[in-house]
XYZ file of C-alpha atoms in Angstrom:
705
model
C -27.608 68.294 -71.087
C -25.494 68.810 -67.964
C -21.730 68.658 -68.317
C -21.032 69.211 -64.634
C -18.238 67.070 -63.238
C -19.504 64.601 -60.595
C -18.429 65.201 -57.027
C -16.612 62.439 -55.133
C -18.325 60.853 -52.129
C -17.759 62.782 -48.933
C -16.443 60.203 -46.502
C -17.212 60.858 -42.861
C -14.240 62.218 -40.922
C -14.222 60.625 -37.469
C -10.962 61.398 -35.641
C -9.331 58.337 -34.079
C -6.037 58.716 -32.253
C -3.199 56.238 -32.780
C -0.366 56.731 -30.277
C 2.970 54.901 -30.280
C 6.386 55.899 -28.940
C 5.038 59.268 -27.798
C 3.718 60.128 -31.268
C 0.015 60.618 -31.919
C -1.468 60.342 -35.381
C -5.098 61.337 -35.924
C -6.710 58.937 -38.382
C -10.000 60.356 -39.655
C -10.862 57.327 -41.770
C -10.017 54.439 -39.443
C -13.735 53.614 -39.287
C -13.518 52.217 -42.817
C -11.752 49.137 -41.396
C -15.122 47.781 -40.200
C -16.350 45.692 -43.126
C -19.567 44.891 -41.234
C -20.475 48.586 -40.940
C -23.170 49.368 -43.548
C -21.583 52.795 -43.885
C -18.342 51.194 -45.087
C -20.061 49.206 -47.825
C -22.134 52.258 -48.776
C -18.951 54.324 -49.122
C -17.230 51.695 -51.290
C -20.300 51.412 -53.511
C -20.505 55.213 -53.785
C -16.851 55.314 -54.803
C -17.529 52.647 -57.436
C -20.383 54.743 -58.801
C -18.193 57.869 -58.819
C -15.394 56.023 -60.622
C -17.870 54.704 -63.182
C -19.219 58.204 -63.773
C -15.744 59.739 -64.070
C -14.616 57.079 -66.554
C -17.866 56.847 -68.512
C -16.179 58.580 -71.431
C -13.665 55.718 -71.568
C -16.337 53.044 -72.008
C -15.815 52.750 -75.743
C -12.057 52.561 -75.365
C -12.456 49.926 -72.641
C -14.511 47.738 -74.932
C -12.075 48.268 -77.796
C -9.096 47.258 -75.669
C -10.980 44.262 -74.261
C -11.703 43.246 -77.845
C -8.012 43.579 -78.710
C -6.927 41.422 -75.761
C -9.553 38.813 -76.585
C -8.876 38.994 -80.326
C -5.126 38.483 -79.946
C -5.522 35.576 -77.514
C -5.985 32.006 -78.681
C -9.013 31.216 -76.551
C -9.127 27.494 -77.265
C -5.621 26.418 -76.427
C -3.486 23.658 -74.976
C -0.421 23.878 -72.738
C 2.677 21.845 -73.575
C 2.114 18.448 -71.910
C 4.525 17.413 -69.165
C 5.460 13.758 -68.764
C 5.271 11.970 -65.438
C 5.769 8.221 -65.606
C 3.077 6.821 -67.895
C 1.100 10.031 -68.410
C 1.226 13.369 -70.212
C -0.296 16.117 -68.012
C -1.589 19.383 -69.446
C -4.274 22.050 -69.196
C -6.445 23.493 -71.909
C -8.821 26.407 -72.299
C -12.017 26.570 -74.342
C -13.397 29.627 -76.080
C -16.115 31.220 -73.976
C -15.099 29.455 -70.757
C -13.445 31.294 -67.870
C -11.260 28.565 -66.364
C -8.810 25.873 -67.401
C -9.607 22.197 -67.845
C -6.895 19.978 -66.306
C -6.237 16.756 -68.211
C -3.897 13.884 -68.903
C -3.325 11.318 -71.659
C -1.496 8.015 -71.468
C 2.011 7.916 -72.947
C 2.179 5.982 -76.204
C 5.093 4.222 -77.822
C 5.459 6.849 -80.554
C 5.566 9.832 -78.172
C 9.081 11.150 -78.788
C 7.874 14.697 -78.125
C 4.933 16.022 -76.142
C 1.710 15.442 -78.098
C -0.020 18.647 -79.221
C -2.979 19.728 -81.328
C -2.679 22.754 -83.589
C -6.150 24.094 -82.817
C -5.997 23.519 -79.059
C -8.608 20.754 -79.198
C -8.465 17.806 -76.748
C -5.844 15.134 -77.278
C -7.030 11.770 -78.505
C -7.576 9.552 -75.455
C -7.808 12.478 -73.038
C -8.862 11.990 -69.416
C -10.264 15.061 -67.662
C -8.932 15.316 -64.118
C -10.622 18.561 -63.099
C -12.769 21.084 -64.987
C -12.472 24.522 -63.400
C -15.630 25.681 -65.159
C -17.704 22.866 -63.696
C -16.259 23.540 -60.248
C -16.924 27.276 -60.509
C -20.498 26.855 -61.703
C -22.307 30.174 -61.504
C -20.303 31.460 -58.539
C -18.825 34.946 -59.078
C -15.362 33.907 -57.851
C -13.340 30.699 -58.086
C -9.697 29.875 -57.396
C -7.847 26.585 -57.470
C -5.189 26.273 -54.756
C -3.553 22.855 -54.459
C -3.490 20.569 -57.496
C -1.350 17.498 -56.898
C -1.526 14.059 -58.518
C -0.047 11.248 -56.441
C 3.218 9.830 -57.853
C 1.486 6.550 -58.698
C -1.084 8.481 -60.738
C -4.142 7.133 -58.889
C -5.257 10.104 -56.790
C -5.654 13.880 -57.044
C -5.579 16.350 -54.152
C -7.082 19.721 -54.960
C -8.440 22.721 -53.071
C -10.918 25.487 -53.907
C -11.743 29.032 -52.791
C -15.034 30.714 -53.698
C -14.575 34.052 -51.927
C -11.088 35.319 -52.741
C -9.925 35.217 -49.117
C -7.428 32.399 -49.813
C -9.157 30.009 -47.422
C -9.125 26.775 -49.382
C -11.092 23.565 -48.891
C -9.087 20.415 -49.731
C -10.597 17.348 -51.383
C -9.222 14.043 -52.723
C -10.393 12.457 -55.976
C -9.820 8.812 -56.878
C -8.602 8.929 -60.485
C -9.376 5.238 -61.022
C -13.051 5.356 -59.997
C -13.668 9.091 -60.454
C -15.119 9.327 -56.954
C -14.424 12.280 -54.648
C -13.932 11.351 -51.010
C -16.678 12.472 -48.666
C -14.224 14.077 -46.255
C -13.327 17.728 -46.845
C -10.505 19.615 -45.155
C -11.372 23.297 -44.593
C -9.067 26.290 -44.211
C -6.006 24.804 -45.878
C -3.143 26.752 -47.441
C -1.477 26.380 -50.822
C 0.494 23.230 -51.509
C 0.448 19.586 -50.516
C 2.657 16.504 -50.875
C 1.955 12.827 -51.454
C 3.928 9.863 -50.259
C 5.273 7.979 -53.327
C 2.776 5.127 -52.948
C -0.196 7.508 -52.606
C -1.088 6.181 -49.152
C -0.550 9.471 -47.307
C -1.249 13.125 -48.115
C 0.533 15.927 -46.279
C -1.127 19.349 -46.230
C -0.848 22.770 -44.566
C -3.224 24.765 -42.363
C -3.022 28.304 -41.023
C -3.344 30.102 -37.698
C -5.671 33.007 -36.855
C -3.302 35.451 -38.587
C -3.506 33.308 -41.741
C 0.069 32.078 -41.330
C 0.775 28.548 -42.624
C 2.115 26.866 -39.502
C 0.910 23.267 -39.230
C 1.724 20.289 -41.444
C -0.781 17.433 -41.236
C -0.704 13.803 -42.389
C -3.892 12.311 -43.825
C -3.955 8.552 -44.408
C -6.122 7.731 -47.406
C -9.235 5.821 -46.406
C -9.312 7.175 -42.855
C -11.525 10.007 -41.543
C -10.049 13.503 -41.648
C -10.778 13.751 -37.925
C -7.969 11.244 -37.396
C -5.362 13.323 -39.263
C -2.199 13.970 -37.275
C -0.115 17.126 -36.907
C 3.450 16.187 -37.866
C 4.959 19.675 -37.550
C 3.963 22.942 -35.901
C 5.854 26.207 -36.386
C 5.530 28.280 -33.213
C 7.657 31.258 -34.294
C 5.208 33.816 -35.710
C 7.801 35.044 -38.220
C 7.941 31.702 -40.033
C 5.836 30.141 -42.815
C 5.811 26.344 -43.185
C 5.306 24.193 -46.297
C 5.771 20.597 -47.409
C 6.970 18.932 -50.642
C 8.355 15.708 -52.111
C 11.810 15.657 -53.680
C 11.979 14.937 -57.416
C 13.844 11.722 -56.568
C 10.762 10.735 -54.495
C 13.089 9.538 -51.752
C 12.309 12.258 -49.187
C 9.449 14.380 -47.953
C 10.646 17.843 -46.927
C 9.137 20.367 -44.541
C 10.533 23.831 -45.226
C 9.920 26.643 -42.767
C 11.270 30.147 -43.220
C 11.073 33.776 -42.254
C 12.328 36.620 -44.427
C 15.886 36.065 -43.078
C 16.132 32.520 -41.709
C 15.120 29.027 -42.806
C 15.144 25.413 -41.687
C 14.372 22.093 -43.435
C 13.219 18.740 -42.053
C 13.468 15.376 -43.856
C 11.435 12.165 -43.757
C 12.141 8.958 -45.666
C 9.247 9.016 -48.139
C 8.980 5.234 -47.973
C 7.957 5.566 -44.319
C 5.281 8.323 -44.345
C 4.261 7.431 -40.808
C 7.757 8.146 -39.485
C 9.254 11.199 -37.810
C 10.762 14.162 -39.648
C 14.335 15.071 -38.638
C 15.954 18.461 -38.920
C 18.716 18.938 -41.503
C 20.450 21.833 -39.735
C 18.835 23.730 -36.838
C 17.927 27.303 -37.700
C 20.374 30.110 -37.071
C 19.175 33.694 -37.332
C 20.160 35.173 -40.688
C 21.086 31.860 -42.323
C 18.893 30.713 -45.195
C 19.260 27.303 -46.772
C 17.256 24.860 -48.847
C 17.846 21.151 -49.343
C 17.328 18.711 -52.214
C 18.259 15.086 -52.703
C 20.233 13.421 -55.500
C 20.881 9.755 -56.115
C 23.122 8.902 -59.057
C 22.924 5.987 -61.478
C 25.319 3.943 -59.297
C 23.163 4.494 -56.214
C 25.372 7.132 -54.568
C 23.263 9.569 -52.562
C 23.905 13.113 -51.382
C 22.078 16.203 -50.206
C 22.385 19.488 -52.078
C 22.384 22.564 -49.856
C 21.863 26.041 -51.314
C 22.767 28.495 -48.556
C 23.992 31.974 -47.637
C 26.121 31.141 -44.592
C 29.085 33.412 -45.247
C 27.901 33.697 -48.861
C 25.743 36.777 -49.478
C 24.696 35.653 -52.962
C 24.445 31.990 -51.894
C 26.615 29.007 -52.733
C 25.810 25.382 -53.506
C 27.210 22.726 -51.195
C 26.847 18.989 -50.740
C 26.339 16.931 -47.593
C 25.875 13.294 -46.685
C 22.635 11.921 -45.293
C 24.523 10.737 -42.217
C 25.986 14.179 -41.502
C 23.737 16.801 -43.173
C 25.324 19.662 -41.207
C 28.777 19.175 -42.782
C 28.662 21.203 -45.992
C 31.250 20.839 -48.762
C 31.242 23.633 -51.386
C 30.306 22.510 -54.910
C 29.582 25.858 -56.592
C 31.363 28.547 -54.545
C 29.949 31.971 -53.792
C 30.502 34.727 -56.344
C 29.931 38.396 -55.674
C 28.539 38.959 -59.193
C 26.174 35.963 -59.355
C 23.103 35.291 -57.218
C 22.304 31.568 -57.081
C 18.527 31.242 -56.832
C 17.730 27.556 -57.181
C 19.124 24.138 -58.037
C 17.301 21.251 -59.696
C 18.558 17.731 -58.963
C 18.338 14.917 -61.536
C 20.036 11.543 -61.794
C 22.712 12.556 -64.298
C 22.913 16.319 -63.858
C 22.081 19.432 -61.864
C 20.557 22.649 -63.216
C 21.450 25.956 -61.587
C 19.121 28.932 -61.902
C 21.024 32.160 -61.307
C 21.005 35.910 -61.793
C 23.910 37.980 -63.122
C 24.099 41.561 -64.438
C 20.370 41.968 -63.937
C 19.492 38.967 -66.125
C 18.551 35.369 -65.353
C 20.405 32.277 -66.578
C 20.550 28.486 -66.464
C 23.670 26.332 -66.135
C 23.737 22.553 -66.525
C 26.272 20.653 -64.378
C 26.764 17.149 -65.757
C 27.815 14.084 -63.793
C 31.027 13.819 -65.838
C 32.187 17.228 -64.574
C 31.375 19.216 -67.732
C 28.879 22.050 -67.780
C 26.794 24.076 -70.234
C 25.340 27.599 -70.117
C 21.952 27.917 -71.804
C 22.352 31.036 -73.968
C 19.912 33.444 -75.581
C 20.737 36.390 -77.805
C 18.366 39.183 -76.766
C 19.491 42.227 -74.747
C 16.860 41.834 -71.998
C 15.010 38.600 -71.280
C 13.937 36.093 -68.656
C 14.783 32.388 -68.601
C 13.518 30.027 -65.904
C 13.011 26.315 -65.196
C 9.737 24.835 -66.389
C 7.882 21.767 -65.137
C 10.368 18.892 -64.764
C 8.809 16.136 -62.629
C 10.773 13.236 -64.187
C 13.925 12.503 -62.203
C 15.570 10.376 -64.920
C 14.824 12.715 -67.807
C 17.596 13.779 -70.165
C 15.468 16.691 -71.412
C 15.169 19.797 -69.230
C 12.034 21.894 -69.742
C 12.552 25.657 -69.552
C 10.736 28.873 -70.329
C 12.072 31.904 -72.211
C 10.421 35.285 -72.674
C 11.404 38.864 -73.415
C 9.638 42.170 -73.871
C 9.141 41.356 -77.576
C 9.265 37.534 -77.667
C 6.113 35.754 -76.424
C 6.412 33.103 -73.733
C 8.322 30.187 -75.238
C 8.666 26.616 -73.985
C 11.872 24.725 -74.805
C 13.337 21.328 -74.084
C 17.103 21.421 -73.582
C 19.074 18.230 -74.182
C 21.250 18.223 -71.081
C 23.887 16.031 -72.755
C 24.369 18.177 -75.867
C 22.875 21.556 -74.916
C 20.598 21.499 -77.967
C 17.412 23.574 -77.572
C 14.120 22.472 -79.122
C 11.291 25.000 -79.253
C 8.092 23.183 -78.327
C 5.710 26.109 -78.351
C 5.582 29.883 -78.394
C 2.491 31.617 -77.167
C 0.464 32.538 -80.248
C -0.508 36.165 -80.815
C -3.455 36.185 -83.191
C -3.865 38.740 -85.957
C -6.426 41.477 -85.433
C -8.548 42.357 -88.481
C -6.898 45.150 -90.427
C -3.807 45.233 -88.179
C -1.574 42.580 -89.674
C 0.195 39.823 -87.720
C 2.287 40.434 -84.632
C 5.971 40.708 -85.575
C 8.610 41.096 -82.893
C 10.797 43.037 -85.326
C 8.229 45.863 -85.290
C 9.266 46.599 -81.697
C 12.537 47.421 -79.996
C 13.806 46.838 -76.478
C 16.488 48.686 -74.564
C 18.360 48.606 -71.281
C 19.114 52.045 -69.850
C 20.429 53.236 -66.511
C 19.132 56.029 -64.311
C 21.259 57.614 -61.594
C 19.710 57.775 -58.127
C 20.233 60.649 -55.708
C 23.049 58.732 -53.945
C 24.811 57.952 -57.239
C 23.577 54.367 -57.585
C 22.839 53.299 -61.169
C 19.346 51.863 -61.623
C 18.649 49.562 -64.602
C 15.535 50.252 -66.674
C 14.095 47.880 -69.273
C 12.214 49.600 -72.110
C 10.047 48.418 -74.995
C 8.304 50.472 -77.681
C 7.407 50.321 -81.341
C 10.256 50.969 -83.733
C 10.476 54.591 -84.685
C 9.025 55.902 -81.437
C 10.216 59.522 -81.257
C 12.640 60.527 -78.514
C 11.416 64.116 -78.328
C 9.374 63.858 -75.129
C 6.071 63.502 -76.964
C 5.421 59.795 -76.386
C 3.167 58.647 -73.550
C 4.843 56.102 -71.272
C 3.959 53.613 -68.564
C 6.557 53.028 -65.829
C 6.161 49.900 -63.714
C 7.919 49.021 -60.467
C 7.794 46.799 -57.380
C 10.995 46.748 -55.318
C 10.313 44.507 -52.303
C 10.950 40.992 -50.946
C 13.918 40.443 -53.308
C 11.311 39.852 -56.028
C 12.649 40.828 -59.434
C 10.442 42.388 -62.093
C 12.070 40.552 -64.961
C 11.234 41.365 -68.598
C 8.187 39.523 -69.912
C 5.755 39.605 -72.804
C 2.181 40.826 -72.485
C -0.658 40.676 -74.985
C -2.589 43.466 -73.175
C 0.534 45.661 -73.318
C 0.349 45.618 -77.125
C -2.771 47.773 -76.826
C -0.530 50.468 -75.325
C 2.482 50.019 -77.605
C 0.346 50.159 -80.736
C -1.119 53.459 -79.514
C 2.339 55.001 -79.397
C 3.126 54.220 -75.764
C 6.446 53.097 -74.407
C 6.658 50.717 -71.474
C 9.438 50.676 -68.894
C 10.313 48.591 -65.840
C 12.369 50.299 -63.140
C 14.552 47.603 -61.528
C 14.819 49.440 -58.223
C 16.491 48.475 -54.965
C 14.419 46.235 -52.726
C 14.071 43.788 -55.613
C 16.677 41.161 -56.431
C 17.774 42.100 -59.926
C 21.402 42.826 -59.005
C 21.887 40.326 -56.190
C 21.224 40.130 -52.458
C 22.812 43.508 -51.706
C 20.267 45.109 -54.086
C 17.525 43.735 -51.854
C 19.219 44.709 -48.596
C 19.701 48.271 -49.850
C 15.934 48.675 -50.295
C 14.416 47.281 -47.088
C 13.849 48.257 -43.423
C 15.834 51.481 -42.772
C 16.951 51.611 -46.416
C 13.407 51.399 -47.819
C 13.317 54.982 -49.067
C 15.954 53.985 -51.652
C 13.203 52.089 -53.491
C 11.134 55.253 -53.816
C 13.955 57.588 -54.782
C 15.167 55.019 -57.339
C 11.714 55.016 -58.914
C 11.537 58.804 -59.015
C 15.029 58.894 -60.554
C 13.884 56.393 -63.197
C 10.856 58.544 -64.034
C 12.984 61.648 -64.347
C 15.528 59.784 -66.482
C 12.827 58.784 -68.977
C 11.778 62.431 -69.285
C 15.325 63.811 -69.435
C 16.316 61.268 -72.106
C 13.382 62.310 -74.282
C 11.492 59.046 -74.021
C 8.529 60.935 -72.596
C 7.631 63.967 -70.495
C 6.393 64.113 -66.916
C 2.802 64.919 -67.833
C 2.607 61.928 -70.173
C 4.227 59.420 -67.809
C 1.930 57.145 -65.789
C 3.293 55.079 -62.882
C 1.837 51.646 -62.121
C 2.381 49.258 -59.235
C 0.520 46.592 -57.302
C 0.593 45.430 -53.677
C 4.049 46.508 -52.376
C 4.391 48.190 -55.772
C 1.322 50.212 -54.789
C 3.236 51.433 -51.751
C 6.050 52.318 -54.143
C 3.966 54.491 -56.466
C 2.057 56.017 -53.549
C 5.261 57.054 -51.785
C 6.869 58.232 -55.042
C 3.952 60.495 -55.954
C 4.055 62.044 -52.469
C 7.767 62.759 -52.925
C 7.549 64.033 -56.491
C 3.973 64.613 -57.680
C 5.265 66.658 -60.603
C 7.256 63.724 -61.988
C 4.122 61.824 -63.018
C 1.075 62.487 -65.144
C -0.926 59.735 -63.442
C -0.725 56.815 -61.000
C -2.451 53.418 -61.258
C -2.207 51.504 -57.957
C -3.624 47.975 -57.644
C -4.315 46.396 -54.237
C -1.862 49.018 -52.934
C -0.103 48.723 -49.578
C -0.550 52.446 -48.899
C -1.377 52.394 -45.178
C 1.697 50.366 -44.362
C 2.458 51.722 -40.912
C -1.048 51.114 -39.559
C -0.972 47.523 -40.809
C 2.544 46.680 -39.635
C 1.703 48.029 -36.167
C -1.097 45.466 -35.766
C 0.233 41.947 -35.069
C -3.306 40.515 -35.178
C -3.537 41.144 -38.916
C -2.560 38.454 -41.425
C 1.142 38.525 -42.313
C 2.139 41.418 -40.001
C 4.627 39.647 -37.709
C 6.205 37.829 -40.643
C 6.659 41.207 -42.358
C 8.755 42.775 -39.580
C 11.936 41.362 -41.131
C 11.051 43.139 -44.382
C 9.896 46.550 -43.140
C 11.154 46.611 -39.555
C 9.157 46.382 -36.322
C 7.497 49.765 -35.664
C 5.574 48.340 -32.719
C 8.703 47.888 -30.603
C 11.322 50.055 -32.341
C 10.811 53.854 -32.254
C 13.352 54.394 -35.054
C 11.481 52.062 -37.389
C 8.191 53.693 -36.422
C 9.497 57.156 -37.266
C 11.080 55.935 -40.510
C 7.923 54.207 -41.736
C 5.811 57.200 -40.795
C 8.090 59.357 -42.938
C 7.169 57.485 -46.113
C 3.845 55.645 -45.619
C 1.650 57.106 -48.403
C -1.515 57.558 -46.333
C 0.171 59.531 -43.544
C 2.057 61.703 -46.010
C -0.673 62.978 -48.308
C 0.212 66.663 -48.436
C -2.826 68.814 -47.715
C -3.453 71.271 -50.525
C -0.735 69.815 -52.747
C -1.503 69.196 -56.408
C -1.453 65.529 -57.356
C -1.842 63.915 -60.791
C -4.877 61.709 -61.507
C -4.834 58.526 -59.424
C -6.854 55.328 -59.690
C -6.728 52.608 -57.024
C -8.108 49.098 -57.554
C -8.837 46.874 -54.552
C -10.814 43.789 -53.530
C -13.158 43.511 -50.581
C -11.962 40.024 -49.597
C -8.216 40.621 -49.978
C -6.450 39.116 -46.950
C -2.970 40.332 -47.919
C -3.551 44.066 -48.418
C -6.873 44.960 -46.842
C -9.314 47.042 -48.891
C -9.159 49.573 -46.039
C -5.763 50.860 -47.146
C -6.653 52.214 -50.606
C -10.110 53.243 -49.342
C -8.579 55.491 -46.665
C -5.898 56.779 -49.055
C -8.357 57.828 -51.738
C -10.765 59.309 -49.178
C -7.936 61.460 -47.791
C -6.772 62.546 -51.233
C -10.316 63.510 -52.187
C -10.762 65.527 -49.004
C -7.405 67.289 -48.722
C -5.479 67.351 -52.011
C -6.003 69.239 -55.240
C -5.590 67.978 -58.780
C -6.760 64.470 -59.483
C -9.338 63.132 -59.967
C -8.792 60.417 -57.361
C -10.707 57.230 -58.090
C -11.338 54.015 -56.172
C -12.723 50.808 -57.659
C -13.492 47.935 -55.294
C -14.187 44.436 -56.535
C -16.876 43.317 -54.097
C -16.248 39.573 -54.699
C -12.515 39.034 -55.252
C -9.165 38.651 -53.513
C -5.599 39.919 -53.798
C -5.287 38.783 -57.411
C -8.456 40.539 -58.534
C -11.218 38.882 -60.488
C -10.704 35.173 -61.085
C -12.099 34.275 -64.511
C -9.914 35.095 -67.498
C -12.580 37.159 -69.277
C -13.352 39.025 -66.060
C -9.627 39.675 -65.596
C -9.368 40.970 -69.180
C -12.251 43.375 -68.532
C -10.495 44.674 -65.420
C -7.190 45.079 -67.279
C -8.988 46.862 -70.136
C -10.471 49.275 -67.605
C -7.035 50.111 -66.201
C -5.412 50.413 -69.628
C -8.192 52.660 -70.931
C -7.683 54.916 -67.913
C -3.915 54.966 -68.549
C -4.377 55.830 -72.234
C -6.874 58.597 -71.485
C -4.789 60.032 -68.651
C -1.453 60.039 -70.479
C -2.749 61.317 -73.809
C -4.978 64.050 -72.382
C -1.854 65.831 -71.096
C -1.500 67.336 -74.558
């Protein structure tokens, strides 16, 4: 029986010159960008076969981990119903079925709390609005985009994607008759908004670069061909969307780039009218608007903005003079205001301070209340709160050891009522999940420039601090997106095998406020990578793990992060798992015809027109900087053929170059041939994919000895 190690596919090397600003880069794998080339598909399939052969020894572990994920998950389950007027809305899952079933049940006189069933079975009197399993049929991919019930409860707008390319087809269902309108609206984007009376539906379409730029009005009962464009965003940096305020008094069009935003209002009672701008856009000023009407009929606009307020402040304005802003919650250097929810008798602020999230209730009588939780690292966020007059505020709480929990907070008293905590089922012979069997920590690494980087850590109690434990380090660090602590059932399969798990809260994210983001973007982007390397080295120096037993993981822009970090410090990691990784960043950001490119220039810089940005991006882009002959740890990259955000070409070229020029490894590529940026769509399919990645992580980290 042969024990020879399989050889990776030998990708053709066809030199293609790319010249900008007097610099020429020879790209030997640019040909892989042609999806229609049979050679491209043959290469991806050969890489899949190579990956399968190289991980064949992990097959048993994959199935075991999949069984653990499945066994710990309550497969037949019911979300906490949310009340909207005379209905409770919820979703449920059924054992053996891939997708959720979306439902509602009429409110009854004895419904003081959301109705629930202990076993996840349907509620008595349930009405099925949409069954994802029936919609998916036998298609290999299915995604639901828009899902919006009209305020009067009589109609449902929903959209579907069967390829993973995020090109959705919109349909309207009459919830009284059950009929689906004959008209379909192709190539729509996420989101939609109804007029309060359900007579008009506003939706979004995209341009050739897949940028949401047009808002349309569809009058129910009229042909789609008669739909009218009510707004068109001509600036290629801006994305447009539409929504209805919770008060149902105004329809809002929001359009924004990475640095600038602008809102437009329309009286929702006159859906055929003209939208009017709140405040014309000014470069670098971001604001969002909401509407509040109090019990006595007094109306005002709420403006959350950063004009002279780096971490944002909350202001008020009148409808007659929306550009005159009066501070309500002033700017604070230590608190980043992220959102405000407007209700009749109160406001709810969502904020970030000291690397943690929080909620603050501002009552109409001038008093306020901070919603408090007692864990050292956690995440708290608003839940679904469609009722404008509600006294109860729905929120979500989660930590590294506490499963996702849904609470109602009495805004008058501050009292919290736990409605549901995600169940974690007992595995045979393992005992029940107990949060007290695990411990969570907040530590700080020191970056090369002296900046302190927070790290969130979770492990089983008693995990030794002698460098022997395998560890997974996760990071992202872009778009001011924070990687807040959360609970994960699949992660238990690592922790219970002696792993620790850490999140590096690096610059480029938003964990420590707007400056944290600004210090990790454009010409400061390298800070994200050096922060991550510093975090890895801190975990080893502190005895949590050792370099050979530390695996880095990141997805999308986090894939760029781990790709750049392993180029800078290959010896700091024992392995790298990169999912839909943005590893050929410079090539993509140079091409304005690609989806998202122009809108991304305010995040990464514009290398097409700025030589300094070009040189800076070239200095860190993972694909350009694979060091020939250097020894790299094992790397696995996961991608999807139909991804429109990070094209499959990027990881394909990266892995091909690593296989051809670097030592170490192995370097593996797995391409989902029918999927998008989020990977496989069905929950069981997604669990299989996660089990594959986790089995690779376990094998890679523990084989270091």
